[in-house]
Amino acid sequence: MKALVYNGPHSKKWTDVPKPKILKPTDAIVKVTATTICGTDLHILKGDVPEVSKGRILGHEGIGIIDSVGESVASFKKGDRVLMSCITSCGSCVYCSRNLQSHCLDGGWILGHLIDGTQAEYVRIPFADNSLYSIPKKLKDESVLCLSDALPTGYEVGVLAANVQPGDTVAIIGAGPVGLSVLMTTQFFSPAIIIMIDTDDMRLEASKELGATHTINPTKLKSSSTTNTSSALLDAISAIKAEVDGPDVPANQQAKPGVDVAIECVGIPQTFDTCQQIIAPGGRIANVGVHGSKVDLQLQDLWIKNIQISTGLVSANTTRALLKSVQSNKIKPDLLVTHKFNLSDIERAYEVFGRAAEEKAIKVLLQVDD
Ligand code: NAD
Ligand code: ZN
């Protein structure tokens, strides 16, 4: 079969490899019909993820048709259309029973990371009963693909971890597929104001369509009072809150400057710092971005403001609930898909995704024609 094989930093090839086989009774082999390229694949290709070894097949979001199952797989049979979770897990170890599937003692593998992934004609899925989901017939591939990773990441590590409440002012920093997934799912909890912050105007426009009440491009902020970006952001947030609240809020009901929730979806020290600067007393910061280096923790300011901070790796245990939200049209992840390619054209798709801002790309989908 053909697959995209990682050959060390800055090197990959769409090439012939052996078709995967069932290795354990709990395995399934899935014929891939759709997959994506994710920002994490670019991190791997830069060499930022040293655990990924040469020879690994990349890709961790996918849909396919079951080709064969091991003898103890109970929920799926040949021919079933399935969504593949980016995390494979046993479902019964101490971490799975604590809902920390990404730390599963028997699996906990991320596809395309420590085991072969979805940018291939076929993929082996360990613990198939627990790592695959049936897809309701009426749902198109593009409505479901982000449920492998981006959507549960934004929901679990962002929205649920930050405990978004009705009436909150929420700031999301980073309008990539993950930040946009935060944006869609934060609306389950009826915040009053959702501010998307990004340096890319095209992505800010997409955010407005997906429900951001306000957008801010920090590179375009002009503040009369200051030239400091964080202060200028705080000024912009105060202006938004004043506009939404109107002039008649009693003084003792006016919150101090800042947001109730800040969700970091970029993964650089500067944007985590922004979260610390714009968070109001009693606020929650959820860090979703993957940081390749140390970040500063401003505990000297955070403690006195009673700030909670969370971070984590997605466990993808909300996938079933999110599938229901897609089915009922509560969220529309298909709006994130901007480009489609044939799987065999994957090298060109990587080039386009590598110039995401120029190409106005958010999510790139790779399909297999029958
Ligand atoms: P992405 O690169 O597509 O999006 C990042 C966005 O941040 C872009 O729109 C970019 O314009 C914006 N940005 C860059 N610098 C900025 C700045 N200084 N200020 C404001 N905005 C800025 O990435 P993505 O696929 O959406 O993923 C977001 C992050 O989530 C990445 O770090 C990714 O590795 C991480 N992630 C985490 C998990 C997890 O389990 N915690 C899972 C998947 C992805
Ligand atoms: Zn487990």
Coordinates of C-alpha atoms in Angstrom, one line a residue, residues 142-306:
E142 CA -15.9 16.9 6.5
S143 CA -18.5 17.2 9.4
V144 CA -16.8 14.5 11.4
L145 CA -13.0 14.5 10.7
C146 CA -12.2 17.2 13.3
L147 CA -13.7 14.9 16.0
S148 CA -10.6 12.7 15.8
D149 CA -8.5 15.4 17.5
A150 CA -9.1 19.2 17.1
L151 CA -12.7 19.3 18.4
P152 CA -12.2 17.1 21.5
T153 CA -9.0 19.0 22.2
G154 CA -10.7 22.4 22.2
Y155 CA -13.6 21.1 24.2
E156 CA -11.8 19.0 26.8
V157 CA -8.5 20.9 27.4
G158 CA -10.0 24.3 26.7
V159 CA -13.7 24.8 27.4
L160 CA -14.4 22.1 30.0
A161 CA -11.1 22.6 31.8
A162 CA -11.8 26.4 32.0
N163 CA -15.3 25.7 33.4
V164 CA -16.9 28.3 31.1
Q165 CA -20.1 29.7 32.8
P166 CA -23.2 31.5 31.5
G167 CA -22.5 35.2 31.2
D168 CA -18.7 34.8 31.2
T169 CA -16.4 36.9 29.0
V170 CA -14.2 34.4 27.2
A171 CA -11.0 35.3 25.3
I172 CA -9.6 32.6 22.9
I173 CA -6.0 33.3 21.7
G174 CA -5.3 31.5 18.4
A175 CA -8.0 30.9 15.7
G176 CA -6.5 27.7 14.2
P177 CA -8.6 24.5 14.0
V178 CA -8.2 24.1 17.8
G179 CA -9.1 27.7 18.8
L180 CA -12.1 27.5 16.4
S181 CA -13.1 24.3 18.1
V182 CA -13.0 26.1 21.4
L183 CA -15.1 28.8 19.9
M184 CA -17.8 26.4 18.7
T185 CA -18.0 24.4 21.9
T186 CA -17.7 27.3 24.4
Q187 CA -21.1 28.3 23.1
F188 CA -22.7 25.2 24.8
F189 CA -22.3 27.2 28.0
S190 CA -23.7 30.6 26.9
P191 CA -20.9 33.0 27.6
A192 CA -22.0 36.6 27.1
I193 CA -18.9 37.7 25.2
I194 CA -16.5 35.6 23.1
I195 CA -13.4 37.5 21.9
M196 CA -11.2 35.8 19.4
I197 CA -7.6 37.1 19.3
D198 CA -5.4 36.3 16.3
T199 CA -2.8 38.0 14.1
D200 CA -4.5 36.6 10.9
D201 CA -7.5 38.6 9.7
M202 CA -8.8 35.7 7.5
R203 CA -9.1 33.5 10.6
L204 CA -10.7 36.3 12.5
E205 CA -13.3 36.6 9.8
A206 CA -13.9 32.8 10.0
S207 CA -14.3 33.3 13.8
K208 CA -17.1 35.8 13.3
E209 CA -19.0 33.2 11.2
L210 CA -18.6 30.6 13.9
G211 CA -19.9 32.8 16.7
A212 CA -17.2 35.1 18.0
T213 CA -19.0 38.2 19.3
H214 CA -15.8 40.2 18.9
T215 CA -12.4 39.8 17.3
I216 CA -9.1 41.5 18.0
N217 CA -5.9 41.5 15.9
P218 CA -3.3 42.6 18.4
T219 CA -0.9 43.8 15.7
K220 CA -3.5 46.4 14.7
L221 CA -4.3 47.8 18.1
K222 CA -3.9 51.4 18.6
S223 CA -4.2 52.6 22.1
S224 CA -4.3 56.3 23.0
S225 CA -3.0 55.5 26.5
T226 CA -0.2 53.1 25.9
T227 CA 2.0 51.4 23.3
N228 CA 2.3 48.2 25.4
T229 CA 0.3 45.3 23.7
S230 CA -1.1 43.8 26.9
S231 CA -2.3 47.2 28.1
A232 CA -3.8 47.9 24.7
L233 CA -5.5 44.5 24.7
L234 CA -7.0 45.2 28.2
D235 CA -8.2 48.6 26.9
A236 CA -9.8 46.9 23.9
I237 CA -11.5 44.3 26.2
S238 CA -12.8 47.0 28.5
A239 CA -14.2 48.9 25.5
I240 CA -16.0 45.7 24.4
K241 CA -17.4 45.0 27.8
A242 CA -18.6 48.6 28.2
E243 CA -20.3 48.5 24.8
V244 CA -22.1 45.2 25.6
D245 CA -23.1 46.2 29.2
G246 CA -24.3 49.7 28.2
P247 CA -24.1 52.8 30.4
D248 CA -26.4 51.8 33.2
V249 CA -24.4 49.1 35.1
P250 CA -24.2 50.1 38.8
A251 CA -20.7 50.7 40.0
N252 CA -20.7 47.7 42.4
Q253 CA -21.7 45.4 39.5
Q254 CA -18.8 46.5 37.2
A255 CA -16.2 43.8 37.1
K256 CA -12.5 44.7 37.2
P257 CA -10.7 44.9 33.8
G258 CA -10.0 41.7 31.9
V259 CA -11.8 38.4 31.0
D260 CA -13.2 35.6 33.1
V261 CA -11.7 32.9 30.9
A262 CA -8.6 33.0 28.7
I263 CA -7.9 29.9 26.5
E264 CA -4.5 29.7 24.9
C265 CA -4.5 27.9 21.5
V266 CA -1.2 28.9 20.0
G267 CA 1.6 27.4 22.0
I268 CA 4.1 30.2 22.3
P269 CA 5.3 31.9 25.5
Q270 CA 4.1 35.3 24.3
T271 CA 0.4 34.2 24.1
F272 CA 0.5 32.4 27.4
D273 CA 1.8 35.6 28.9
T274 CA -1.1 37.5 27.2
C275 CA -3.5 35.2 29.1
Q276 CA -1.9 36.1 32.4
Q277 CA -2.1 39.8 31.6
I278 CA -5.8 39.9 30.5
I279 CA -7.3 37.6 33.1
A280 CA -9.6 39.3 35.6
P281 CA -9.9 38.4 39.4
G282 CA -11.4 34.9 39.9
G283 CA -10.6 34.0 36.3
R284 CA -9.5 30.7 34.7
I285 CA -6.7 30.2 32.2
A286 CA -6.8 27.0 30.1
N287 CA -3.6 26.3 28.2
V288 CA -4.2 24.1 25.2
G289 CA -1.2 25.0 23.0
V290 CA 1.8 22.7 22.9
H291 CA 4.8 24.7 24.2
G292 CA 8.2 23.6 23.0
S293 CA 10.0 25.7 25.5
K294 CA 9.6 27.1 29.1
V295 CA 7.1 29.8 29.7
D296 CA 7.0 32.4 32.6
L297 CA 4.4 31.9 35.3
Q298 CA 3.6 35.2 36.9
L299 CA 2.6 33.8 40.2
Q300 CA 3.3 37.1 41.9
D301 CA 0.3 38.6 40.1
L302 CA -1.9 35.5 39.7
W303 CA -2.2 34.5 43.4
I304 CA -3.7 37.8 44.4
K305 CA -6.2 37.6 41.6
N306 CA -7.4 34.0 42.6

